[in-house]
């Protein structure tokens, strides 16, 4: 007993030391019972929600998301899409053209808090509820709701009859409690991007025409009753009644998504040491071969991510044909299924990556999309290239960043996702600049510390809502370096990195190289010198803001550590104890991990230039 107490208090201390224990988070327990009428596309639902106010605040209001309301002419999503210079091709003016029986809506028929009727008003995609009784700190309330929804024609993420003929993509489909945290309410109108939600448990019963197969978040509780290839014993007791009810439960998730189609083929594969993978798709000439191949790739993606970024915390995952591209949800994804093999593998891998960066590390996607899309892109890209035995260099992300930076459209990546001026600036910021943030962090920290840090981040913050500072603090502790300056420059500004090699002279038998910081963004420098005799060495210059240096990455290369480069200084001179005639070339960051906007001035081959010679004797 004593030992137990000692151990647990040490654990608390350890957690506190890693920064996670100071932050409370709300909790939800949903029990939903919904009936989908597949002729009218309407849902009748009941929702019992036990909401835990773990905050130190007394709440007088709560807010729910009503996402389906976005699919109505004149909604904020519609107006935004019609006013963007580069609207999403899937949305454009399609919402504006929806007819009455094609729109989406969520009508709240009744709502009670602990048995008392509450006042509520609908404002676009947000339901504002004035509580019957304020919720004191660390208390819970039970909200009981009845609602009626119409499933819209598939426009974005959710809806009926997607372009590949999947009947129902049921995502962002139920009244969902908005997140309240140390920053207050995150009850954003659904304009384009959305993910931030309360952690909790779901118990969902879906009643539907028995010809449909349902796939979704969580684990099916009644496979024998359902049949449809779910039964393990082979003694299916599938009902022949008019409707059947699918019962799913999921623990410690931030959402619940599902899809239904009469023609799903269902395959099951096992990742060694878990999880169990489920695949649901319409088998036809476009999918029959590609999905079987993709299933094998999915196993390897899970293995790679488990080994390098932390262990997947759930026991199942489903890849479901549906939606309009690829969208991540807890324990499942909805993706289009009829594309090329490489496209299918890539989308699957990206969405699986979100099981780490969003479904386990639930950063606020609206505020910090780069921590969600960028990190998922980074991890899945590493998995795919490892499987293909290709170099891991994230070259595509760098190219996309350089193109945006040179277009004049770049905006700081750290702004709210919905508020970028163009979809292009958003998507490059979220995906590419987010992925480059990590690849460049390898350059700053060294690869070994980087991967250790990624796992430590995962284990420290899983099932929480990490913020940029939380990630940075873990990486700082792992590397012994200060890194907030890097985050501020890379994520909060559009400042660029541009270093170059300037004058080279020989003086008293030494070679003096002048390095130039041409743009504002300070970075540490790896300068690799290649000699004519085939030898190589590296000169390493940290920035003063790092307050330290990375560990040696390539032990086969002699490294000379130089004094820190103060960020205010535009130039830095290096003295190499060799004659100029002995040097073949000099190169800043041959690993290409530093996102230098102009790489032309990063390498000098001595024979190709006429050095500025100043020989004193
Ligand atoms: Zn994504």
XYZ file of C-alpha atoms and ligand atoms in Angstrom:
618
model
C 0.000 0.000 0.000
C 2.723 2.403 0.989
C 4.697 1.513 -2.059
C 1.645 2.118 -4.223
C 1.173 5.553 -2.720
C 4.800 6.408 -3.271
C 4.699 5.233 -6.868
C 1.552 7.110 -7.743
C 2.779 10.349 -6.185
C 5.988 10.019 -8.143
C 3.938 9.545 -11.274
C 2.012 12.685 -10.531
C 5.269 14.551 -10.036
C 6.639 13.156 -13.278
C 3.557 14.158 -15.227
C 3.555 17.570 -13.705
C 7.206 17.930 -14.648
C 6.280 17.235 -18.259
C 3.675 19.901 -18.189
C 0.344 18.144 -18.657
C -1.188 18.129 -15.224
C -1.930 21.769 -14.836
C -4.697 21.667 -17.412
C -8.238 20.472 -16.788
C -10.493 19.243 -19.555
C -14.242 18.738 -19.902
C -15.739 15.316 -20.475
C -18.793 13.920 -22.281
C -20.729 10.669 -22.273
C -23.153 10.378 -25.169
C -25.907 7.806 -25.445
C -27.704 8.159 -28.763
C -30.494 6.275 -30.374
C -31.135 7.272 -33.972
C -33.382 6.012 -36.713
C -32.480 6.789 -40.306
C -35.328 6.704 -42.801
C -33.614 5.797 -46.068
C -36.538 7.032 -48.151
C -36.881 10.531 -46.671
C -33.192 10.792 -45.589
C -34.354 12.015 -42.206
C -33.119 11.047 -38.788
C -35.151 10.869 -35.624
C -32.813 10.874 -32.697
C -32.597 10.967 -28.955
C -29.448 12.025 -27.214
C -28.593 11.713 -23.558
C -25.427 13.610 -22.787
C -23.744 13.562 -19.414
C -21.516 16.629 -19.414
C -18.769 17.000 -16.840
C -17.715 20.530 -16.025
C -14.157 19.893 -14.856
C -13.320 23.567 -15.203
C -12.856 25.964 -12.285
C -15.668 28.068 -13.803
C -19.416 28.217 -13.249
C -21.152 27.740 -16.600
C -24.445 29.494 -17.304
C -24.544 28.511 -20.966
C -23.402 25.644 -23.136
C -23.100 25.463 -26.939
C -23.654 22.638 -29.394
C -22.543 22.357 -33.011
C -25.343 21.714 -35.532
C -23.171 21.071 -38.574
C -25.914 20.002 -40.980
C -27.318 23.543 -40.859
C -24.307 24.657 -42.921
C -25.814 22.982 -45.967
C -28.474 25.594 -46.579
C -28.442 28.458 -49.108
C -27.181 31.607 -47.406
C -25.334 29.786 -44.615
C -21.926 31.111 -43.625
C -20.315 28.128 -45.361
C -22.225 28.969 -48.544
C -21.441 32.696 -48.469
C -17.798 32.105 -47.638
C -17.413 29.635 -50.474
C -19.012 31.996 -52.986
C -16.694 34.822 -51.933
C -13.330 33.064 -51.830
C -11.045 33.634 -54.835
C -10.223 29.910 -54.926
C -13.224 28.056 -53.488
C -13.126 24.336 -52.788
C -14.312 22.679 -56.006
C -16.564 20.422 -53.944
C -18.434 23.377 -52.468
C -18.286 26.383 -54.824
C -21.927 27.508 -55.199
C -23.392 24.036 -54.698
C -24.904 24.869 -51.303
C -26.596 27.906 -52.805
C -28.328 25.656 -55.332
C -29.688 23.085 -52.889
C -33.452 22.486 -52.945
C -35.610 22.070 -49.849
C -35.356 18.293 -49.873
C -31.595 18.411 -50.522
C -30.470 20.737 -47.742
C -29.280 19.608 -44.364
C -30.789 20.654 -41.078
C -30.907 19.816 -37.433
C -34.084 20.664 -35.602
C -33.929 20.479 -31.840
C -37.344 19.229 -30.762
C -36.756 19.211 -27.028
C -33.891 19.794 -24.624
C -33.718 19.332 -20.875
C -30.972 19.785 -18.329
C -31.356 17.400 -15.400
C -35.053 17.060 -16.208
C -35.707 20.808 -16.564
C -36.563 22.346 -19.915
C -33.890 24.804 -21.038
C -34.076 27.819 -23.360
C -32.131 27.426 -26.530
C -31.671 29.357 -29.718
C -30.222 28.272 -33.021
C -27.706 30.604 -34.618
C -26.508 29.083 -37.888
C -24.573 25.978 -36.983
C -24.449 26.811 -33.284
C -27.062 25.994 -30.675
C -26.874 28.327 -27.700
C -28.338 26.884 -24.527
C -29.078 28.945 -21.435
C -28.867 26.543 -18.541
C -31.808 25.977 -16.231
C -29.334 25.760 -13.377
C -25.738 27.007 -13.577
C -23.139 24.259 -13.618
C -20.757 24.784 -10.747
C -17.077 23.839 -11.054
C -16.503 20.092 -11.015
C -20.161 19.121 -11.341
C -22.040 17.279 -14.053
C -25.376 17.698 -15.768
C -27.421 15.362 -17.918
C -28.819 16.857 -21.113
C -31.642 15.011 -22.804
C -32.469 15.985 -26.339
C -34.738 14.863 -29.122
C -33.848 16.009 -32.608
C -34.822 15.592 -36.210
C -32.271 15.966 -39.000
C -32.268 15.890 -42.746
C -29.142 14.430 -44.301
C -28.018 16.836 -47.058
C -26.896 15.879 -50.524
C -23.173 15.221 -50.161
C -21.383 18.563 -50.513
C -18.580 18.486 -48.009
C -17.516 15.658 -45.690
C -21.007 14.423 -44.866
C -24.194 13.749 -46.750
C -26.045 11.324 -48.934
C -25.192 9.880 -52.343
C -21.549 10.810 -52.686
C -20.005 10.865 -56.130
C -19.040 7.207 -55.961
C -22.551 6.201 -54.974
C -22.095 5.642 -51.253
C -25.518 6.154 -49.719
C -24.716 7.848 -46.410
C -21.549 9.520 -45.128
C -22.621 10.369 -41.603
C -20.006 12.707 -40.236
C -20.568 15.900 -38.271
C -24.099 14.504 -38.113
C -25.387 14.889 -34.548
C -25.723 17.830 -32.139
C -22.240 17.908 -30.604
C -21.203 19.761 -27.478
C -18.618 22.428 -28.240
C -15.334 22.368 -26.370
C -14.787 24.660 -23.432
C -11.242 24.905 -22.186
C -8.767 27.293 -20.591
C -9.271 29.558 -23.620
C -13.073 29.578 -23.209
C -15.690 28.330 -25.676
C -14.661 27.039 -29.093
C -18.116 27.348 -30.637
C -17.049 28.390 -34.114
C -19.570 28.569 -36.931
C -18.992 25.705 -39.374
C -17.524 27.520 -42.368
C -14.986 25.041 -43.666
C -12.922 23.503 -40.913
C -14.009 22.296 -37.567
C -12.179 19.839 -35.406
C -12.099 20.594 -31.751
C -14.297 18.565 -29.478
C -14.711 17.215 -25.992
C -13.133 13.918 -24.989
C -15.516 11.198 -23.886
C -17.453 8.007 -24.504
C -20.106 7.181 -27.070
C -22.858 4.567 -27.022
C -24.725 4.790 -30.310
C -27.627 2.741 -31.631
C -28.436 3.178 -35.309
C -31.665 1.731 -36.674
C -31.785 1.387 -40.445
C -33.224 -0.706 -43.283
C -31.594 -4.165 -42.964
C -30.183 -4.066 -46.486
C -27.650 -1.424 -45.368
C -24.242 -2.193 -43.897
C -23.061 0.302 -41.290
C -19.421 1.079 -40.536
C -18.070 3.642 -38.126
C -16.240 4.725 -35.006
C -15.900 2.253 -32.181
C -16.669 -1.394 -31.850
C -19.886 -3.104 -32.915
C -21.563 -4.598 -29.865
C -24.021 -6.939 -31.560
C -22.245 -8.560 -34.531
C -24.133 -11.830 -34.264
C -27.441 -10.062 -34.300
C -26.401 -7.965 -37.298
C -24.798 -10.601 -39.486
C -23.373 -8.962 -42.612
C -20.046 -10.710 -42.202
C -19.530 -9.246 -38.746
C -20.460 -12.458 -36.942
C -17.481 -14.359 -35.626
C -19.181 -17.632 -34.737
C -20.884 -18.156 -38.042
C -24.192 -18.615 -36.226
C -25.760 -15.354 -37.243
C -29.102 -14.636 -35.726
C -29.758 -11.727 -38.050
C -33.252 -10.450 -37.692
C -35.525 -10.464 -40.661
C -37.603 -7.636 -39.253
C -38.122 -4.416 -41.176
C -35.295 -2.570 -39.455
C -32.204 -3.605 -37.598
C -30.279 -1.735 -34.955
C -26.517 -1.467 -35.019
C -25.001 -0.850 -31.599
C -21.551 0.760 -31.404
C -19.520 1.915 -28.416
C -16.318 3.927 -28.310
C -14.272 5.071 -25.319
C -12.023 8.100 -25.028
C -12.740 9.642 -28.408
C -13.610 13.151 -29.563
C -16.293 12.272 -32.100
C -18.407 9.538 -33.623
C -18.768 9.051 -37.394
C -20.431 6.376 -39.500
C -21.422 5.471 -43.020
C -24.046 3.187 -44.521
C -24.370 1.541 -47.885
C -26.132 -1.603 -49.161
C -23.171 -2.709 -51.284
C -20.228 -2.611 -48.916
C -17.712 -5.423 -49.091
C -16.164 -5.894 -45.663
C -12.583 -7.151 -45.239
C -10.746 -7.596 -41.952
C -6.961 -7.572 -41.467
C -4.826 -7.729 -38.360
C -1.854 -5.531 -37.629
C 0.600 -7.660 -35.599
C 0.157 -6.475 -31.963
C -3.010 -4.620 -33.017
C -5.229 -3.004 -34.077
C -7.811 -4.911 -36.102
C -8.348 -3.195 -39.431
C -11.731 -3.134 -41.199
C -12.249 -2.110 -44.814
C -15.618 -1.231 -46.319
C -15.912 -0.547 -50.034
C -18.053 -1.186 -53.073
C -16.277 -3.857 -55.018
C -16.088 -3.048 -58.728
C -13.494 -2.909 -61.487
C -12.051 0.308 -60.026
C -11.643 -0.956 -56.466
C -11.265 -4.731 -56.486
C -7.482 -4.755 -56.930
C -6.523 -1.412 -55.416
C -8.281 -2.000 -52.095
C -6.683 -5.413 -51.581
C -3.257 -3.846 -52.189
C -4.066 -0.858 -49.989
C -5.087 -3.190 -47.133
C -1.563 -4.600 -47.003
C -0.070 -1.094 -47.102
C -2.364 -0.037 -44.247
C -0.892 -2.753 -42.035
C 2.598 -1.422 -42.711
C 1.532 2.188 -42.130
C 0.185 1.267 -38.701
C 3.398 -0.606 -37.905
C 5.572 2.319 -38.954
C 3.558 4.848 -36.966
C 3.387 2.565 -33.916
C 7.162 2.122 -33.977
C 8.147 5.724 -34.605
C 5.473 7.966 -33.159
C 3.813 6.020 -30.303
C 1.360 3.144 -30.006
C -2.113 3.488 -31.538
C -4.396 3.519 -28.492
C -7.551 1.812 -29.838
C -8.128 -1.809 -30.821
C -9.883 -1.252 -34.156
C -9.699 1.058 -37.156
C -11.951 1.177 -40.228
C -11.152 2.497 -43.697
C -14.547 3.292 -45.185
C -15.376 4.330 -48.735
C -17.447 7.500 -48.456
C -17.248 11.263 -48.128
C -15.570 13.474 -50.708
C -11.825 12.963 -50.499
C -10.464 11.863 -47.199
C -11.542 12.882 -43.745
C -10.356 11.669 -40.400
C -12.512 10.553 -37.492
C -11.800 8.577 -34.346
C -11.051 4.942 -35.159
C -12.089 5.391 -38.792
C -11.789 7.435 -41.935
C -14.085 8.104 -44.877
C -12.230 8.264 -48.184
C -13.033 8.198 -51.864
C -12.198 4.735 -53.125
C -11.978 4.683 -56.899
C -8.713 6.556 -57.489
C -5.267 5.300 -58.475
C -3.332 2.907 -56.286
C -0.835 5.569 -55.209
C -3.621 8.050 -54.505
C -5.610 5.529 -52.487
C -2.551 4.481 -50.468
C -1.580 8.106 -49.872
C -5.016 9.230 -48.700
C -5.406 6.183 -46.471
C -1.973 6.793 -44.936
C -2.672 10.489 -44.348
C -5.986 9.763 -42.623
C -4.391 6.993 -40.557
C -1.756 9.572 -39.560
C -4.593 11.600 -38.073
C -5.201 8.794 -35.604
C -2.033 10.109 -33.983
C -2.349 13.833 -34.711
C -5.952 14.635 -33.903
C -7.654 11.472 -32.665
C -5.043 10.920 -29.931
C -3.304 14.289 -29.750
C -6.396 16.424 -30.237
C -4.918 19.814 -31.020
C -7.401 22.515 -31.898
C -7.557 22.207 -35.677
C -9.222 25.565 -36.079
C -6.465 27.397 -34.243
C -3.458 25.217 -35.035
C -4.161 23.263 -38.198
C -0.420 22.844 -38.771
C -0.232 20.616 -35.662
C -3.008 18.469 -37.101
C -2.686 18.373 -40.903
C 1.033 19.092 -40.969
C 1.988 16.490 -38.396
C -0.336 13.863 -39.953
C 1.137 14.584 -43.375
C 4.652 14.357 -42.000
C 4.129 11.024 -40.228
C 2.208 9.357 -43.059
C 4.717 10.581 -45.644
C 7.514 8.971 -43.633
C 5.531 5.720 -43.417
C 4.801 5.597 -47.161
C 8.372 6.428 -48.208
C 9.762 3.859 -45.782
C 7.442 1.212 -47.234
C 8.531 2.159 -50.756
C 12.191 2.175 -49.674
C 12.525 5.794 -50.769
C 14.468 8.581 -49.044
C 12.611 10.532 -46.382
C 13.073 14.169 -47.313
C 9.548 15.665 -47.452
C 10.581 17.276 -50.735
C 6.964 17.750 -51.822
C 6.169 19.805 -48.721
C 9.223 22.027 -49.271
C 8.307 22.625 -52.914
C 4.774 23.541 -52.007
C 6.014 25.945 -49.299
C 8.560 27.591 -51.651
C 5.902 28.040 -54.327
C 3.513 29.695 -51.889
C 6.224 31.891 -50.389
C 7.187 33.079 -53.875
C 3.565 33.670 -54.898
C 3.036 36.491 -52.423
C -0.027 34.713 -50.995
C 1.582 33.279 -47.878
C -0.038 34.131 -44.524
C 1.137 33.172 -41.030
C 0.358 29.498 -40.400
C -0.684 30.232 -36.830
C -3.958 31.957 -37.640
C -7.480 30.501 -37.408
C -7.979 28.015 -40.276
C -11.209 29.568 -41.522
C -9.757 33.056 -41.802
C -7.038 32.612 -44.431
C -7.647 34.758 -47.513
C -7.315 31.823 -49.874
C -7.760 28.073 -49.630
C -4.288 27.736 -51.091
C -2.665 29.765 -48.305
C -4.558 27.705 -45.733
C -3.763 24.312 -47.181
C -0.082 25.011 -47.788
C 0.226 26.482 -44.294
C -1.562 23.598 -42.621
C -0.121 20.675 -44.587
C 3.221 21.727 -46.065
C 4.435 24.395 -43.656
C 3.336 22.105 -40.804
C 5.295 19.162 -42.231
C 8.345 21.324 -42.960
C 8.142 22.610 -39.373
C 8.946 19.069 -38.214
C 11.498 18.157 -40.870
C 13.309 21.402 -40.112
C 13.096 20.605 -36.416
C 15.198 17.517 -37.157
C 17.835 19.882 -38.520
C 17.622 22.009 -35.369
C 17.519 19.227 -32.772
C 19.271 16.343 -34.512
C 17.323 13.305 -35.694
C 17.777 11.143 -32.616
C 16.467 13.749 -30.187
C 13.689 14.591 -32.632
C 12.215 11.076 -32.805
C 12.588 10.583 -29.062
C 10.781 13.878 -28.623
C 7.932 12.881 -30.946
C 7.267 9.776 -28.847
C 7.599 11.690 -25.609
C 5.127 14.274 -26.891
C 2.671 11.519 -27.794
C 2.960 9.745 -24.462
C 2.782 12.977 -22.486
C -0.204 14.501 -24.253
C -2.297 11.598 -25.568
C -6.036 11.938 -24.975
C -5.539 15.635 -24.319
C -5.569 18.854 -26.284
C -1.922 19.846 -26.746
C -1.103 23.432 -27.677
C 1.985 24.683 -29.540
C 3.673 25.459 -26.229
C 3.077 21.894 -24.991
C 4.781 20.442 -28.037
C 7.654 22.902 -27.866
C 8.295 22.279 -24.175
C 8.575 18.526 -24.745
C 10.973 19.048 -27.655
C 12.985 21.566 -25.645
C 13.368 19.122 -22.779
C 14.360 16.332 -25.142
C 16.946 18.410 -26.999
C 18.147 20.752 -24.277
C 17.565 23.633 -26.707
C 15.304 26.657 -26.648
C 12.872 26.405 -29.570
C 10.140 28.997 -29.081
C 11.976 31.493 -31.316
C 11.730 28.953 -34.139
C 7.992 28.501 -33.622
C 7.437 32.265 -33.567
C 9.302 32.868 -36.803
C 8.032 29.821 -38.697
C 4.403 29.677 -37.582
C 3.526 33.200 -36.512
C 5.210 35.145 -39.314
C 5.968 34.733 -43.016
C 9.637 35.631 -42.586
C 11.969 33.613 -44.774
C 15.241 31.820 -44.344
C 18.008 32.785 -46.724
C 21.647 32.146 -46.011
C 24.457 32.357 -48.488
C 28.184 31.947 -48.830
C 29.845 35.306 -49.488
C 33.481 36.191 -49.957
C 36.148 33.540 -49.599
C 39.728 34.567 -49.097
C 42.971 32.948 -48.167
C 44.931 34.584 -45.427
C 48.134 33.316 -43.853
C 47.502 29.817 -45.151
C 43.920 29.705 -43.816
C 40.698 30.020 -45.723
C 38.278 32.644 -44.439
C 34.653 32.203 -45.455
C 32.084 34.940 -44.999
C 28.561 33.564 -44.358
C 25.638 35.897 -44.925
C 22.192 35.975 -43.389
C 20.348 37.565 -46.294
C 16.770 37.373 -44.972
C 15.419 37.965 -41.442
C 14.923 34.414 -40.193
C 17.852 33.239 -38.012
C 18.863 29.585 -38.187
C 21.778 27.448 -37.039
C 24.179 26.528 -39.809
C 25.666 23.194 -40.835
C 28.498 24.080 -43.220
C 30.000 21.045 -44.912
C 33.464 21.413 -46.439
C 34.661 18.912 -49.017
C 38.371 18.749 -49.751
C 40.076 17.830 -52.961
C 41.649 14.830 -51.211
C 38.136 13.426 -50.654
C 37.927 14.396 -46.976
C 34.874 16.125 -45.524
C 34.142 17.978 -42.341
C 31.355 20.026 -40.858
C 31.408 23.400 -39.146
C 28.401 23.899 -36.908
C 27.118 27.322 -35.821
C 24.151 27.428 -33.425
C 22.081 30.602 -33.086
C 22.342 32.425 -29.804
C 18.602 31.942 -29.131
C 18.947 28.151 -29.054
C 21.116 28.434 -25.944
C 22.750 25.145 -26.779
C 23.712 22.906 -29.665
C 22.392 19.750 -31.250
C 24.152 16.456 -30.732
C 26.367 15.210 -33.542
C 24.199 13.546 -36.170
C 26.783 11.947 -38.449
C 29.540 10.512 -36.298
C 31.649 9.650 -39.346
C 32.094 13.370 -40.047
C 34.477 15.548 -38.017
C 32.438 18.406 -36.532
C 33.850 21.715 -35.376
C 31.521 23.639 -33.098
C 31.753 27.390 -33.457
C 30.451 30.193 -31.269
C 26.751 31.040 -31.547
C 25.655 33.438 -34.309
C 23.824 36.360 -32.651
C 20.542 36.823 -34.494
C 21.164 40.540 -35.015
C 24.372 39.930 -37.008
C 24.004 39.722 -40.789
C 27.443 38.154 -41.278
C 29.613 35.498 -39.701
C 33.222 34.717 -40.625
C 34.660 31.218 -40.430
C 38.370 30.415 -40.456
C 39.292 27.030 -41.915
C 42.823 25.855 -41.214
C 43.443 24.702 -44.776
C 44.599 26.493 -47.887
C 41.994 27.530 -50.359
C 43.600 25.389 -53.043
C 42.840 22.293 -50.950
C 39.085 22.945 -50.871
C 36.753 21.412 -53.404
C 33.443 22.886 -52.223
C 31.516 24.451 -49.357
C 27.833 23.852 -48.730
C 25.287 25.100 -46.218
C 22.942 22.296 -45.126
C 23.478 19.634 -47.797
C 20.649 17.676 -46.089
C 18.227 20.278 -47.485
C 16.233 20.221 -44.257
C 16.600 23.975 -43.753
C 13.901 25.649 -45.844
C 16.261 28.168 -47.419
C 14.240 30.175 -49.909
C 17.207 30.598 -52.245
C 19.420 27.547 -52.311
C 21.492 28.824 -55.231
C 23.862 30.677 -52.922
C 24.212 27.803 -50.454
C 26.936 25.918 -52.285
C 30.183 27.063 -53.765
C 32.456 24.896 -55.857
C 35.792 26.638 -55.629
C 36.887 25.803 -59.184
C 33.772 27.496 -60.530
C 34.366 30.863 -58.912
C 37.031 33.432 -58.837
C 37.514 33.838 -55.119
C 38.185 37.240 -53.702
C 41.859 36.558 -53.044
C 43.781 38.463 -50.501
C 47.066 36.714 -49.986
C 49.202 38.547 -47.505
C 52.370 36.612 -48.113
Zn -5.723 15.659 -42.971
